[in-house]
């Protein structure tokens, strides 16, 4: 090989879509002109190869053959005339017409490959002529003049010697796809053979880089025609590219890469439609962490005998078809259904007799990241796959493969891609309960969506109340009431199915007061839902049920946030979490946990009967419909239990002593009976208030939790406190939490503010949603960390 080749170290290959029109030839010429010593490999223009195949197939139908030949002649002549000036066009048009005139003779002697070569010959001569017309030195080379194959293997020594005379200066435009065997017969390199030609030429000329120009600007994490959210990679490790090629990836092919296995050249996939884009580099030196989801729509499962000495990779190379061994199952081969006969015939010739599963499958493969990142199928993807019920599954450190009875839809492939390779971060939100707090939460959601815009899509995917449920691809957040009113009634099974089918990540926001609904939390968790609860019932269920929910959340790797179950929007639970995570130990929590009782006792000064204040609070909407629910103290008891469990104390509700504000004689019966007998309540509270006032104290309804020597003592009661006590200095409706710990003993930590109201409660729920959203964003950023390295690569 002459020394001139040393400076000619770049190969460019252009596919049929890049050469489909006169405009495209001009665009390609502009790209090539930047490297006046390059080698260029070209495919046939547009669909020319398909049209030549149709011409061959019509050889026994004279009228159809004549029509197709005439149409092709006119089409190619028009392409030439639109690309070149009149003189050059006339010369090349005459040449191409003479080639086409030879077609009947080629067909008569079964020289089909000579017919198929016409497309590449045209592209080579047309591009070389256009470059010469623009003043550049260029020549067209028919690859059959140097490229020799011995069977399916390139004979590099012979090819190199035949190539030497063409190693001149200027741009060399070489035909792709075609070659000759050692006997001199025209052969083709199969579909996508031009890519293969390019890497063969790259090896022969010792190219440093081979640019595969096509209609895509990168190698994608999935087929973007099926998975619109597929991400474009800018750099891919060689081994993963080879794995993808062996799996039948539409951009890369195993035979394309094979000439470079022991050559140093980088392979770069670029878009001829976006020539300024750097494309995607496949490099043997790359260590970029990328991963892929690829599929084979019609696949067969072939079992080879254990005694078989052939590897799937060797057979795939010999036959130039997609054959690969299932992970950790070397005797189970996956092959395209339309290539089974070819495979079986070849194996039989090697005295290997295989069995074919009679069913056709849809094969889906996850090509795992090379190192450091997630190597196992995550819990959310695992649940999704369980629902799809794959017939077979195989997995090792490099691949996970599933065979499905029916083809996955584009939507299903997109969902799986999102779970295995999170791309656009989206959190599907389902709201349970559309009362006061629910309505306020939804009113605030649009603002929250805007706040997180560009980081995560907070999508309202569903909402329901006790009567109707609405799940839709798009819910108008500003007119949800009307849409929900038109939604159908539902059963528990229908609700669970809708929640299960919703793509992850997803969160259920429970704004109901329902214990029965809270008892279904484990089912929701197993459906892959994160939980945000304003509903206190879940966190105050009997200890065994509560622990079951916690364990389910841990096992399924989902979050259960319930920071508004105590203190509404006050971050008391988060404060306890932060103290504990930083190493502090909490010894006591006391405070006023009921906004209603806070208002009543702050207002009650003896100027009128206590029950009159209760009536006033009721009119202001501060009490439950039956005020006895507030006066019973049970709500405060539940809230104290929530905080105890936040500290991992194994308490149940009956272990918290309760002294109701309500006399026992008034706790039962009708609400009318309560109001009729309210004098008992008034007298009792008047006595206590007078006594406290005489002592310079005030009445407060207090929750108190003490932890001593690992044992907890908890009680809820009406207490007279000193005017200087933190519990005394509150505004009506305020909650207050006094926390004593190792770090806050002499001067307790005090958290105080409004502890009731739909706005502050809805705001607290949104605070939990923000926490969850940030977790999802962080997870997505971690997954994309190494892809950022790839994106930073420039030519």
mmCIF file with all atom_site columns, C-alpha atoms in Angstrom, residues 251-392:
data_model
loop_
_atom_site.group_PDB
_atom_site.id
_atom_site.type_symbol
_atom_site.label_atom_id
_atom_site.label_alt_id
_atom_site.label_comp_id
_atom_site.label_asym_id
_atom_site.label_entity_id
_atom_site.label_seq_id
_atom_site.pdbx_PDB_ins_code
_atom_site.Cartn_x
_atom_site.Cartn_y
_atom_site.Cartn_z
_atom_site.occupancy
_atom_site.B_iso_or_equiv
_atom_site.pdbx_formal_charge
_atom_site.auth_seq_id
_atom_site.auth_comp_id
_atom_site.auth_asym_id
_atom_site.auth_atom_id
_atom_site.pdbx_PDB_model_num
ATOM 1   C CA . UNK A 1 251 ? -28.446 1.723   13.130 1.00 0.00 ? 251 UNK A CA 1
ATOM 2   C CA . UNK A 1 252 ? -25.537 -0.631  13.794 1.00 0.00 ? 252 UNK A CA 1
ATOM 3   C CA . UNK A 1 253 ? -24.976 -4.088  12.345 1.00 0.00 ? 253 UNK A CA 1
ATOM 4   C CA . UNK A 1 254 ? -22.600 -6.775  13.502 1.00 0.00 ? 254 UNK A CA 1
ATOM 5   C CA . UNK A 1 255 ? -20.972 -7.100  10.081 1.00 0.00 ? 255 UNK A CA 1
ATOM 6   C CA . UNK A 1 256 ? -20.439 -3.318  10.006 1.00 0.00 ? 256 UNK A CA 1
ATOM 7   C CA . UNK A 1 257 ? -18.308 -3.494  13.127 1.00 0.00 ? 257 UNK A CA 1
ATOM 8   C CA . UNK A 1 258 ? -16.459 -6.729  12.383 1.00 0.00 ? 258 UNK A CA 1
ATOM 9   C CA . UNK A 1 259 ? -13.678 -5.210  10.201 1.00 0.00 ? 259 UNK A CA 1
ATOM 10  C CA . UNK A 1 260 ? -12.775 -2.860  13.049 1.00 0.00 ? 260 UNK A CA 1
ATOM 11  C CA . UNK A 1 261 ? -12.480 -5.432  15.834 1.00 0.00 ? 261 UNK A CA 1
ATOM 12  C CA . UNK A 1 262 ? -8.686  -5.319  15.614 1.00 0.00 ? 262 UNK A CA 1
ATOM 13  C CA . UNK A 1 263 ? -8.388  -1.847  14.060 1.00 0.00 ? 263 UNK A CA 1
ATOM 14  C CA . UNK A 1 264 ? -8.086  1.460   15.943 1.00 0.00 ? 264 UNK A CA 1
ATOM 15  C CA . UNK A 1 265 ? -10.605 3.500   13.953 1.00 0.00 ? 265 UNK A CA 1
ATOM 16  C CA . UNK A 1 266 ? -13.428 5.365   15.639 1.00 0.00 ? 266 UNK A CA 1
ATOM 17  C CA . UNK A 1 267 ? -16.864 4.816   14.117 1.00 0.00 ? 267 UNK A CA 1
ATOM 18  C CA . UNK A 1 268 ? -19.040 7.931   14.153 1.00 0.00 ? 268 UNK A CA 1
ATOM 19  C CA . UNK A 1 269 ? -22.751 7.906   13.337 1.00 0.00 ? 269 UNK A CA 1
ATOM 20  C CA . UNK A 1 270 ? -23.868 11.282  11.979 1.00 0.00 ? 270 UNK A CA 1
ATOM 21  C CA . UNK A 1 271 ? -26.851 12.858  10.272 1.00 0.00 ? 271 UNK A CA 1
ATOM 22  C CA . UNK A 1 272 ? -26.322 14.207  6.759  1.00 0.00 ? 272 UNK A CA 1
ATOM 23  C CA . UNK A 1 273 ? -29.372 16.377  7.436  1.00 0.00 ? 273 UNK A CA 1
ATOM 24  C CA . UNK A 1 274 ? -27.601 18.021  10.406 1.00 0.00 ? 274 UNK A CA 1
ATOM 25  C CA . UNK A 1 275 ? -23.942 18.049  9.336  1.00 0.00 ? 275 UNK A CA 1
ATOM 26  C CA . UNK A 1 276 ? -22.869 20.458  12.085 1.00 0.00 ? 276 UNK A CA 1
ATOM 27  C CA . UNK A 1 277 ? -23.994 18.014  14.756 1.00 0.00 ? 277 UNK A CA 1
ATOM 28  C CA . UNK A 1 278 ? -21.076 15.970  16.167 1.00 0.00 ? 278 UNK A CA 1
ATOM 29  C CA . UNK A 1 279 ? -23.036 12.710  16.052 1.00 0.00 ? 279 UNK A CA 1
ATOM 30  C CA . UNK A 1 280 ? -22.298 9.652   18.159 1.00 0.00 ? 280 UNK A CA 1
ATOM 31  C CA . UNK A 1 281 ? -18.828 8.129   18.455 1.00 0.00 ? 281 UNK A CA 1
ATOM 32  C CA . UNK A 1 282 ? -18.288 4.412   18.927 1.00 0.00 ? 282 UNK A CA 1
ATOM 33  C CA . UNK A 1 283 ? -14.835 4.102   20.383 1.00 0.00 ? 283 UNK A CA 1
ATOM 34  C CA . UNK A 1 284 ? -12.806 1.215   21.714 1.00 0.00 ? 284 UNK A CA 1
ATOM 35  C CA . UNK A 1 285 ? -11.411 3.636   24.285 1.00 0.00 ? 285 UNK A CA 1
ATOM 36  C CA . UNK A 1 286 ? -14.811 4.885   25.455 1.00 0.00 ? 286 UNK A CA 1
ATOM 37  C CA . UNK A 1 287 ? -15.959 4.151   29.001 1.00 0.00 ? 287 UNK A CA 1
ATOM 38  C CA . UNK A 1 288 ? -19.269 5.985   28.885 1.00 0.00 ? 288 UNK A CA 1
ATOM 39  C CA . UNK A 1 289 ? -22.102 4.550   30.943 1.00 0.00 ? 289 UNK A CA 1
ATOM 40  C CA . UNK A 1 290 ? -25.028 4.147   28.560 1.00 0.00 ? 290 UNK A CA 1
ATOM 41  C CA . UNK A 1 291 ? -27.791 1.561   28.268 1.00 0.00 ? 291 UNK A CA 1
ATOM 42  C CA . UNK A 1 292 ? -30.353 0.501   25.706 1.00 0.00 ? 292 UNK A CA 1
ATOM 43  C CA . UNK A 1 293 ? -33.737 -1.083  25.168 1.00 0.00 ? 293 UNK A CA 1
ATOM 44  C CA . UNK A 1 294 ? -34.027 -2.911  21.861 1.00 0.00 ? 294 UNK A CA 1
ATOM 45  C CA . UNK A 1 295 ? -36.576 -5.334  20.493 1.00 0.00 ? 295 UNK A CA 1
ATOM 46  C CA . UNK A 1 296 ? -37.141 -7.930  17.770 1.00 0.00 ? 296 UNK A CA 1
ATOM 47  C CA . UNK A 1 297 ? -40.796 -8.060  16.771 1.00 0.00 ? 297 UNK A CA 1
ATOM 48  C CA . UNK A 1 298 ? -40.829 -11.567 15.264 1.00 0.00 ? 298 UNK A CA 1
ATOM 49  C CA . UNK A 1 299 ? -38.411 -13.820 17.100 1.00 0.00 ? 299 UNK A CA 1
ATOM 50  C CA . UNK A 1 300 ? -38.048 -17.578 17.471 1.00 0.00 ? 300 UNK A CA 1
ATOM 51  C CA . UNK A 1 301 ? -36.529 -19.529 20.340 1.00 0.00 ? 301 UNK A CA 1
ATOM 52  C CA . UNK A 1 302 ? -34.189 -22.254 19.134 1.00 0.00 ? 302 UNK A CA 1
ATOM 53  C CA . UNK A 1 303 ? -32.692 -24.877 21.440 1.00 0.00 ? 303 UNK A CA 1
ATOM 54  C CA . UNK A 1 304 ? -29.373 -26.352 20.338 1.00 0.00 ? 304 UNK A CA 1
ATOM 55  C CA . UNK A 1 305 ? -28.005 -29.571 21.860 1.00 0.00 ? 305 UNK A CA 1
ATOM 56  C CA . UNK A 1 306 ? -25.548 -29.278 24.701 1.00 0.00 ? 306 UNK A CA 1
ATOM 57  C CA . UNK A 1 307 ? -22.949 -31.007 22.537 1.00 0.00 ? 307 UNK A CA 1
ATOM 58  C CA . UNK A 1 308 ? -23.028 -28.150 19.990 1.00 0.00 ? 308 UNK A CA 1
ATOM 59  C CA . UNK A 1 309 ? -19.567 -26.620 19.628 1.00 0.00 ? 309 UNK A CA 1
ATOM 60  C CA . UNK A 1 310 ? -20.769 -23.640 17.606 1.00 0.00 ? 310 UNK A CA 1
ATOM 61  C CA . UNK A 1 311 ? -21.434 -20.328 19.303 1.00 0.00 ? 311 UNK A CA 1
ATOM 62  C CA . UNK A 1 312 ? -24.381 -18.147 18.396 1.00 0.00 ? 312 UNK A CA 1
ATOM 63  C CA . UNK A 1 313 ? -21.988 -15.290 17.608 1.00 0.00 ? 313 UNK A CA 1
ATOM 64  C CA . UNK A 1 314 ? -19.989 -17.445 15.202 1.00 0.00 ? 314 UNK A CA 1
ATOM 65  C CA . UNK A 1 315 ? -23.118 -18.597 13.414 1.00 0.00 ? 315 UNK A CA 1
ATOM 66  C CA . UNK A 1 316 ? -24.426 -15.032 13.172 1.00 0.00 ? 316 UNK A CA 1
ATOM 67  C CA . UNK A 1 317 ? -21.131 -13.944 11.612 1.00 0.00 ? 317 UNK A CA 1
ATOM 68  C CA . UNK A 1 318 ? -21.107 -16.823 9.143  1.00 0.00 ? 318 UNK A CA 1
ATOM 69  C CA . UNK A 1 319 ? -24.705 -16.306 8.040  1.00 0.00 ? 319 UNK A CA 1
ATOM 70  C CA . UNK A 1 320 ? -24.866 -12.539 8.476  1.00 0.00 ? 320 UNK A CA 1
ATOM 71  C CA . UNK A 1 321 ? -28.184 -12.838 10.322 1.00 0.00 ? 321 UNK A CA 1
ATOM 72  C CA . UNK A 1 322 ? -29.346 -11.963 13.828 1.00 0.00 ? 322 UNK A CA 1
ATOM 73  C CA . UNK A 1 323 ? -28.608 -14.893 16.145 1.00 0.00 ? 323 UNK A CA 1
ATOM 74  C CA . UNK A 1 324 ? -27.708 -14.502 19.800 1.00 0.00 ? 324 UNK A CA 1
ATOM 75  C CA . UNK A 1 325 ? -27.603 -16.723 22.851 1.00 0.00 ? 325 UNK A CA 1
ATOM 76  C CA . UNK A 1 326 ? -29.946 -15.957 25.724 1.00 0.00 ? 326 UNK A CA 1
ATOM 77  C CA . UNK A 1 327 ? -28.159 -14.690 28.865 1.00 0.00 ? 327 UNK A CA 1
ATOM 78  C CA . UNK A 1 328 ? -27.006 -17.579 31.090 1.00 0.00 ? 328 UNK A CA 1
ATOM 79  C CA . UNK A 1 329 ? -28.575 -20.042 28.630 1.00 0.00 ? 329 UNK A CA 1
ATOM 80  C CA . UNK A 1 330 ? -26.010 -20.737 25.902 1.00 0.00 ? 330 UNK A CA 1
ATOM 81  C CA . UNK A 1 331 ? -28.191 -23.496 24.402 1.00 0.00 ? 331 UNK A CA 1
ATOM 82  C CA . UNK A 1 332 ? -31.149 -21.120 23.919 1.00 0.00 ? 332 UNK A CA 1
ATOM 83  C CA . UNK A 1 333 ? -30.736 -19.012 20.798 1.00 0.00 ? 333 UNK A CA 1
ATOM 84  C CA . UNK A 1 334 ? -32.912 -16.137 19.637 1.00 0.00 ? 334 UNK A CA 1
ATOM 85  C CA . UNK A 1 335 ? -33.275 -15.670 15.893 1.00 0.00 ? 335 UNK A CA 1
ATOM 86  C CA . UNK A 1 336 ? -35.542 -13.607 13.648 1.00 0.00 ? 336 UNK A CA 1
ATOM 87  C CA . UNK A 1 337 ? -38.505 -15.797 12.665 1.00 0.00 ? 337 UNK A CA 1
ATOM 88  C CA . UNK A 1 338 ? -37.923 -15.286 8.932  1.00 0.00 ? 338 UNK A CA 1
ATOM 89  C CA . UNK A 1 339 ? -34.359 -16.547 9.291  1.00 0.00 ? 339 UNK A CA 1
ATOM 90  C CA . UNK A 1 340 ? -35.101 -19.792 11.127 1.00 0.00 ? 340 UNK A CA 1
ATOM 91  C CA . UNK A 1 341 ? -34.903 -21.946 7.973  1.00 0.00 ? 341 UNK A CA 1
ATOM 92  C CA . UNK A 1 342 ? -31.532 -20.453 7.075  1.00 0.00 ? 342 UNK A CA 1
ATOM 93  C CA . UNK A 1 343 ? -30.253 -21.188 10.562 1.00 0.00 ? 343 UNK A CA 1
ATOM 94  C CA . UNK A 1 344 ? -31.574 -24.761 10.681 1.00 0.00 ? 344 UNK A CA 1
ATOM 95  C CA . UNK A 1 345 ? -30.163 -25.560 7.249  1.00 0.00 ? 345 UNK A CA 1
ATOM 96  C CA . UNK A 1 346 ? -26.746 -24.272 8.263  1.00 0.00 ? 346 UNK A CA 1
ATOM 97  C CA . UNK A 1 347 ? -26.780 -26.160 11.557 1.00 0.00 ? 347 UNK A CA 1
ATOM 98  C CA . UNK A 1 348 ? -27.851 -29.370 9.855  1.00 0.00 ? 348 UNK A CA 1
ATOM 99  C CA . UNK A 1 349 ? -24.889 -29.006 7.534  1.00 0.00 ? 349 UNK A CA 1
ATOM 100 C CA . UNK A 1 350 ? -22.723 -28.919 10.663 1.00 0.00 ? 350 UNK A CA 1
ATOM 101 C CA . UNK A 1 351 ? -24.481 -32.014 12.020 1.00 0.00 ? 351 UNK A CA 1
ATOM 102 C CA . UNK A 1 352 ? -26.222 -29.930 14.670 1.00 0.00 ? 352 UNK A CA 1
ATOM 103 C CA . UNK A 1 353 ? -29.936 -30.605 14.953 1.00 0.00 ? 353 UNK A CA 1
ATOM 104 C CA . UNK A 1 354 ? -31.866 -27.965 16.847 1.00 0.00 ? 354 UNK A CA 1
ATOM 105 C CA . UNK A 1 355 ? -35.428 -27.716 18.143 1.00 0.00 ? 355 UNK A CA 1
ATOM 106 C CA . UNK A 1 356 ? -37.598 -24.677 17.418 1.00 0.00 ? 356 UNK A CA 1
ATOM 107 C CA . UNK A 1 357 ? -40.294 -23.510 19.783 1.00 0.00 ? 357 UNK A CA 1
ATOM 108 C CA . UNK A 1 358 ? -43.421 -23.424 17.570 1.00 0.00 ? 358 UNK A CA 1
ATOM 109 C CA . UNK A 1 359 ? -44.492 -20.054 18.949 1.00 0.00 ? 359 UNK A CA 1
ATOM 110 C CA . UNK A 1 360 ? -43.352 -16.707 17.570 1.00 0.00 ? 360 UNK A CA 1
ATOM 111 C CA . UNK A 1 361 ? -42.270 -14.229 20.235 1.00 0.00 ? 361 UNK A CA 1
ATOM 112 C CA . UNK A 1 362 ? -41.643 -10.546 20.674 1.00 0.00 ? 362 UNK A CA 1
ATOM 113 C CA . UNK A 1 363 ? -38.131 -10.278 22.097 1.00 0.00 ? 363 UNK A CA 1
ATOM 114 C CA . UNK A 1 364 ? -37.210 -7.281  24.249 1.00 0.00 ? 364 UNK A CA 1
ATOM 115 C CA . UNK A 1 365 ? -33.660 -6.783  25.497 1.00 0.00 ? 365 UNK A CA 1
ATOM 116 C CA . UNK A 1 366 ? -32.210 -4.401  28.043 1.00 0.00 ? 366 UNK A CA 1
ATOM 117 C CA . UNK A 1 367 ? -28.514 -3.822  27.343 1.00 0.00 ? 367 UNK A CA 1
ATOM 118 C CA . UNK A 1 368 ? -27.262 -2.879  30.779 1.00 0.00 ? 368 UNK A CA 1
ATOM 119 C CA . UNK A 1 369 ? -24.722 -0.162  31.554 1.00 0.00 ? 369 UNK A CA 1
ATOM 120 C CA . UNK A 1 370 ? -21.148 -1.355  31.560 1.00 0.00 ? 370 UNK A CA 1
ATOM 121 C CA . UNK A 1 371 ? -20.395 -0.483  35.184 1.00 0.00 ? 371 UNK A CA 1
ATOM 122 C CA . UNK A 1 372 ? -21.318 1.526   38.264 1.00 0.00 ? 372 UNK A CA 1
ATOM 123 C CA . UNK A 1 373 ? -24.940 2.212   37.384 1.00 0.00 ? 373 UNK A CA 1
ATOM 124 C CA . UNK A 1 374 ? -28.046 0.143   38.117 1.00 0.00 ? 374 UNK A CA 1
ATOM 125 C CA . UNK A 1 375 ? -27.374 -3.452  37.033 1.00 0.00 ? 375 UNK A CA 1
ATOM 126 C CA . UNK A 1 376 ? -30.601 -5.046  38.219 1.00 0.00 ? 376 UNK A CA 1
ATOM 127 C CA . UNK A 1 377 ? -34.152 -4.543  37.055 1.00 0.00 ? 377 UNK A CA 1
ATOM 128 C CA . UNK A 1 378 ? -35.590 -2.012  39.512 1.00 0.00 ? 378 UNK A CA 1
ATOM 129 C CA . UNK A 1 379 ? -38.727 -2.690  41.537 1.00 0.00 ? 379 UNK A CA 1
ATOM 130 C CA . UNK A 1 380 ? -40.973 -0.487  39.408 1.00 0.00 ? 380 UNK A CA 1
ATOM 131 C CA . UNK A 1 381 ? -39.844 -2.130  36.151 1.00 0.00 ? 381 UNK A CA 1
ATOM 132 C CA . UNK A 1 382 ? -40.147 -5.548  37.799 1.00 0.00 ? 382 UNK A CA 1
ATOM 133 C CA . UNK A 1 383 ? -43.779 -4.923  38.693 1.00 0.00 ? 383 UNK A CA 1
ATOM 134 C CA . UNK A 1 384 ? -44.487 -3.705  35.176 1.00 0.00 ? 384 UNK A CA 1
ATOM 135 C CA . UNK A 1 385 ? -42.896 -6.807  33.662 1.00 0.00 ? 385 UNK A CA 1
ATOM 136 C CA . UNK A 1 386 ? -44.832 -9.062  36.027 1.00 0.00 ? 386 UNK A CA 1
ATOM 137 C CA . UNK A 1 387 ? -48.052 -7.601  34.674 1.00 0.00 ? 387 UNK A CA 1
ATOM 138 C CA . UNK A 1 388 ? -46.950 -8.250  31.081 1.00 0.00 ? 388 UNK A CA 1
ATOM 139 C CA . UNK A 1 389 ? -46.370 -11.945 31.886 1.00 0.00 ? 389 UNK A CA 1
ATOM 140 C CA . UNK A 1 390 ? -43.327 -12.730 29.759 1.00 0.00 ? 390 UNK A CA 1
ATOM 141 C CA . UNK A 1 391 ? -43.219 -16.353 28.605 1.00 0.00 ? 391 UNK A CA 1
ATOM 142 C CA . UNK A 1 392 ? -39.441 -16.559 29.070 1.00 0.00 ? 392 UNK A CA 1
#
